[in-house]
């Protein structure tokens, strides 16, 4: 599936959950509809360290996802080595959110950990 962007409401949700989880991390998988990332599967009980968040993602059952999202407790939003291993396995789009969890404190990476553009789209999210 070609990803054209992320729904604004979904990004806001990610930022809000990241902020309310801090200093614990949260992690989840991204799902897309019609090429727009509009749904997140949040991992229950994500532990406090980056490594744990990533390991929990590895243990997820085989859910179809277009990528992953996780938060970092500080402002550093560069992928760690563990993050990169995860990116290679869970899809093409990977969002890392860092403090202070506003609209400028996130970045999207590709499966190799290279920064990639992810337009934020104003779309109506349909009812499930
Ligand atoms: Zn990380």
PDB file of C-alpha atoms and ligand atoms in Angstrom:
ATOM      1  CA  UNK A   1       0.000   0.000   0.000  1.00  0.00           C
ATOM      2  CA  UNK A   2       1.332   3.425  -0.878  1.00  0.00           C
ATOM      3  CA  UNK A   3       1.125   5.740   2.103  1.00  0.00           C
ATOM      4  CA  UNK A   4       0.207   9.322   1.288  1.00  0.00           C
ATOM      5  CA  UNK A   5       0.027  10.707   4.811  1.00  0.00           C
ATOM      6  CA  UNK A   6      -1.320  10.516   8.324  1.00  0.00           C
ATOM      7  CA  UNK A   7      -4.683  11.795   9.501  1.00  0.00           C
ATOM      8  CA  UNK A   8      -4.316  14.896  11.659  1.00  0.00           C
ATOM      9  CA  UNK A   9      -6.576  13.417  14.335  1.00  0.00           C
ATOM     10  CA  UNK A  10      -4.412  10.291  14.468  1.00  0.00           C
ATOM     11  CA  UNK A  11      -1.237  12.322  14.900  1.00  0.00           C
ATOM     12  CA  UNK A  12      -2.881  14.343  17.661  1.00  0.00           C
ATOM     13  CA  UNK A  13      -3.893  11.132  19.366  1.00  0.00           C
ATOM     14  CA  UNK A  14      -0.321   9.808  19.149  1.00  0.00           C
ATOM     15  CA  UNK A  15       1.064  13.019  20.655  1.00  0.00           C
ATOM     16  CA  UNK A  16      -1.509  12.975  23.435  1.00  0.00           C
ATOM     17  CA  UNK A  17      -0.873   9.362  24.374  1.00  0.00           C
ATOM     18  CA  UNK A  18       2.889   9.934  24.242  1.00  0.00           C
ATOM     19  CA  UNK A  19       2.602  12.900  26.557  1.00  0.00           C
ATOM     20  CA  UNK A  20       0.314  11.191  29.029  1.00  0.00           C
ATOM     21  CA  UNK A  21       2.526   8.087  29.048  1.00  0.00           C
ATOM     22  CA  UNK A  22       5.741  10.024  29.683  1.00  0.00           C
ATOM     23  CA  UNK A  23       8.169   9.289  31.242  1.00  0.00           C
ATOM     24  CA  UNK A  24       6.982   5.826  30.297  1.00  0.00           C
ATOM     25  CA  UNK A  25       7.014   5.043  26.639  1.00  0.00           C
ATOM     26  CA  UNK A  26       4.184   3.930  24.535  1.00  0.00           C
ATOM     27  CA  UNK A  27       4.405   1.856  21.407  1.00  0.00           C
ATOM     28  CA  UNK A  28       2.000   0.685  18.790  1.00  0.00           C
ATOM     29  CA  UNK A  29       1.484  -0.400  15.250  1.00  0.00           C
ATOM     30  CA  UNK A  30       0.178   1.855  12.495  1.00  0.00           C
ATOM     31  CA  UNK A  31      -2.669   0.851  10.255  1.00  0.00           C
ATOM     32  CA  UNK A  32      -3.762   2.639   7.126  1.00  0.00           C
ATOM     33  CA  UNK A  33      -6.904   2.937   5.126  1.00  0.00           C
ATOM     34  CA  UNK A  34      -6.802   4.085   1.515  1.00  0.00           C
ATOM     35  CA  UNK A  35      -3.165   5.022   1.966  1.00  0.00           C
ATOM     36  CA  UNK A  36      -3.759   7.227   5.002  1.00  0.00           C
ATOM     37  CA  UNK A  37      -2.477   6.220   8.421  1.00  0.00           C
ATOM     38  CA  UNK A  38      -5.609   6.519  10.496  1.00  0.00           C
ATOM     39  CA  UNK A  39      -5.505   3.801  13.134  1.00  0.00           C
ATOM     40  CA  UNK A  40      -3.143   2.660  15.856  1.00  0.00           C
ATOM     41  CA  UNK A  41      -2.958  -0.595  17.689  1.00  0.00           C
ATOM     42  CA  UNK A  42      -1.596   0.339  21.086  1.00  0.00           C
ATOM     43  CA  UNK A  43       0.417  -2.174  22.993  1.00  0.00           C
ATOM     44  CA  UNK A  44      -0.917  -2.791  26.460  1.00  0.00           C
ATOM     45  CA  UNK A  45       1.449  -2.328  29.355  1.00  0.00           C
ATOM     46  CA  UNK A  46       4.380  -0.928  27.464  1.00  0.00           C
ATOM     47  CA  UNK A  47       7.287  -0.738  29.873  1.00  0.00           C
ATOM     48  CA  UNK A  48       9.377   2.255  30.692  1.00  0.00           C
ATOM     49  CA  UNK A  49      12.496   1.741  28.608  1.00  0.00           C
ATOM     50  CA  UNK A  50      12.852   2.161  24.875  1.00  0.00           C
ATOM     51  CA  UNK A  51      14.229  -1.346  24.604  1.00  0.00           C
ATOM     52  CA  UNK A  52      11.200  -2.837  26.258  1.00  0.00           C
ATOM     53  CA  UNK A  53       8.802  -0.939  24.037  1.00  0.00           C
ATOM     54  CA  UNK A  54      10.566  -2.279  21.007  1.00  0.00           C
ATOM     55  CA  UNK A  55      10.747  -5.830  22.298  1.00  0.00           C
ATOM     56  CA  UNK A  56       7.026  -5.796  22.955  1.00  0.00           C
ATOM     57  CA  UNK A  57       6.405  -4.750  19.379  1.00  0.00           C
ATOM     58  CA  UNK A  58       8.461  -7.700  18.198  1.00  0.00           C
ATOM     59  CA  UNK A  59       6.199 -10.001  20.158  1.00  0.00           C
ATOM     60  CA  UNK A  60       3.007  -8.761  18.584  1.00  0.00           C
ATOM     61  CA  UNK A  61       0.961 -11.342  16.723  1.00  0.00           C
ATOM     62  CA  UNK A  62       0.922 -11.054  12.986  1.00  0.00           C
ATOM     63  CA  UNK A  63      -1.291  -8.026  12.552  1.00  0.00           C
ATOM     64  CA  UNK A  64      -1.146  -6.282   9.229  1.00  0.00           C
ATOM     65  CA  UNK A  65       0.439  -2.914   9.767  1.00  0.00           C
ATOM     66  CA  UNK A  66       2.165  -0.306   7.656  1.00  0.00           C
ATOM     67  CA  UNK A  67       4.687   0.507  10.354  1.00  0.00           C
ATOM     68  CA  UNK A  68       5.184   1.374  13.976  1.00  0.00           C
ATOM     69  CA  UNK A  69       5.008   4.252  16.379  1.00  0.00           C
ATOM     70  CA  UNK A  70       6.723   4.718  19.711  1.00  0.00           C
ATOM     71  CA  UNK A  71       7.659   7.507  22.033  1.00  0.00           C
ATOM     72  CA  UNK A  72      10.951   8.415  23.610  1.00  0.00           C
ATOM     73  CA  UNK A  73      11.081   9.900  27.101  1.00  0.00           C
ATOM     74  CA  UNK A  74      13.341  12.797  26.062  1.00  0.00           C
ATOM     75  CA  UNK A  75      13.700  15.096  23.059  1.00  0.00           C
ATOM     76  CA  UNK A  76      15.928  12.691  21.103  1.00  0.00           C
ATOM     77  CA  UNK A  77      13.817  11.222  18.318  1.00  0.00           C
ATOM     78  CA  UNK A  78      16.569   9.410  16.452  1.00  0.00           C
ATOM     79  CA  UNK A  79      16.035   5.665  16.077  1.00  0.00           C
ATOM     80  CA  UNK A  80      18.155   3.403  18.284  1.00  0.00           C
ATOM     81  CA  UNK A  81      19.740   0.209  16.999  1.00  0.00           C
ATOM     82  CA  UNK A  82      16.851  -1.785  18.456  1.00  0.00           C
ATOM     83  CA  UNK A  83      14.429   0.587  16.725  1.00  0.00           C
ATOM     84  CA  UNK A  84      16.106  -0.042  13.383  1.00  0.00           C
ATOM     85  CA  UNK A  85      15.784  -3.798  13.761  1.00  0.00           C
ATOM     86  CA  UNK A  86      12.109  -3.316  14.496  1.00  0.00           C
ATOM     87  CA  UNK A  87      11.609  -0.958  11.551  1.00  0.00           C
ATOM     88  CA  UNK A  88      12.887  -3.626   9.178  1.00  0.00           C
ATOM     89  CA  UNK A  89      10.207  -6.023  10.357  1.00  0.00           C
ATOM     90  CA  UNK A  90       7.009  -4.073  10.808  1.00  0.00           C
ATOM     91  CA  UNK A  91       6.455  -2.018   7.685  1.00  0.00           C
ATOM     92  CA  UNK A  92       7.533   1.050   5.755  1.00  0.00           C
ATOM     93  CA  UNK A  93       6.606   3.960   8.033  1.00  0.00           C
ATOM     94  CA  UNK A  94       7.905   4.446  11.572  1.00  0.00           C
ATOM     95  CA  UNK A  95       7.081   7.371  13.785  1.00  0.00           C
ATOM     96  CA  UNK A  96       9.141   8.347  16.818  1.00  0.00           C
ATOM     97  CA  UNK A  97       7.747  10.974  19.156  1.00  0.00           C
ATOM     98  CA  UNK A  98       9.830  12.804  21.757  1.00  0.00           C
ATOM     99  CA  UNK A  99       9.402  15.479  24.382  1.00  0.00           C
ATOM    100  CA  UNK A 100       7.702  17.960  24.482  1.00  0.00           C
ATOM    101  CA  UNK A 101       5.183  15.945  22.422  1.00  0.00           C
ATOM    102  CA  UNK A 102       3.989  18.759  20.220  1.00  0.00           C
ATOM    103  CA  UNK A 103       3.457  18.851  16.467  1.00  0.00           C
ATOM    104  CA  UNK A 104       7.152  19.485  15.872  1.00  0.00           C
ATOM    105  CA  UNK A 105       8.543  16.776  18.118  1.00  0.00           C
ATOM    106  CA  UNK A 106       8.009  13.741  15.925  1.00  0.00           C
ATOM    107  CA  UNK A 107       9.650  12.290  12.872  1.00  0.00           C
ATOM    108  CA  UNK A 108       8.810   9.598  10.379  1.00  0.00           C
ATOM    109  CA  UNK A 109      11.461   7.138   9.187  1.00  0.00           C
ATOM    110  CA  UNK A 110      11.530   4.466   6.539  1.00  0.00           C
ATOM    111  CA  UNK A 111      12.446   0.844   7.165  1.00  0.00           C
ATOM    112  CA  UNK A 112      16.152   1.722   6.949  1.00  0.00           C
ATOM    113  CA  UNK A 113      15.876   4.538   9.477  1.00  0.00           C
ATOM    114  CA  UNK A 114      16.084   7.341   6.916  1.00  0.00           C
ATOM    115  CA  UNK A 115      13.871  10.361   7.526  1.00  0.00           C
ATOM    116  CA  UNK A 116      10.873  10.381   5.234  1.00  0.00           C
ATOM    117  CA  UNK A 117       8.141  12.894   4.624  1.00  0.00           C
ATOM    118  CA  UNK A 118       4.762  12.076   6.099  1.00  0.00           C
ATOM    119  CA  UNK A 119       2.188  14.729   5.221  1.00  0.00           C
ATOM    120  CA  UNK A 120      -0.429  15.458   7.890  1.00  0.00           C
ATOM    121  CA  UNK A 121      -3.824  15.355   6.233  1.00  0.00           C
ATOM    122  CA  UNK A 122      -7.128  16.838   7.292  1.00  0.00           C
ATOM    123  CA  UNK A 123      -9.467  13.964   6.695  1.00  0.00           C
ATOM    124  CA  UNK A 124     -12.714  12.812   8.172  1.00  0.00           C
ATOM    125  CA  UNK A 125     -12.186   9.508   9.899  1.00  0.00           C
ATOM    126  CA  UNK A 126     -15.048   7.147   9.241  1.00  0.00           C
ATOM    127  CA  UNK A 127     -16.823   5.247  11.959  1.00  0.00           C
ATOM    128  CA  UNK A 128     -15.515   1.727  12.465  1.00  0.00           C
TER     129      UNK A 128
HETATM  130 ZN1  LIG B   1      13.165   4.191  20.111  1.00  0.00          ZN
END
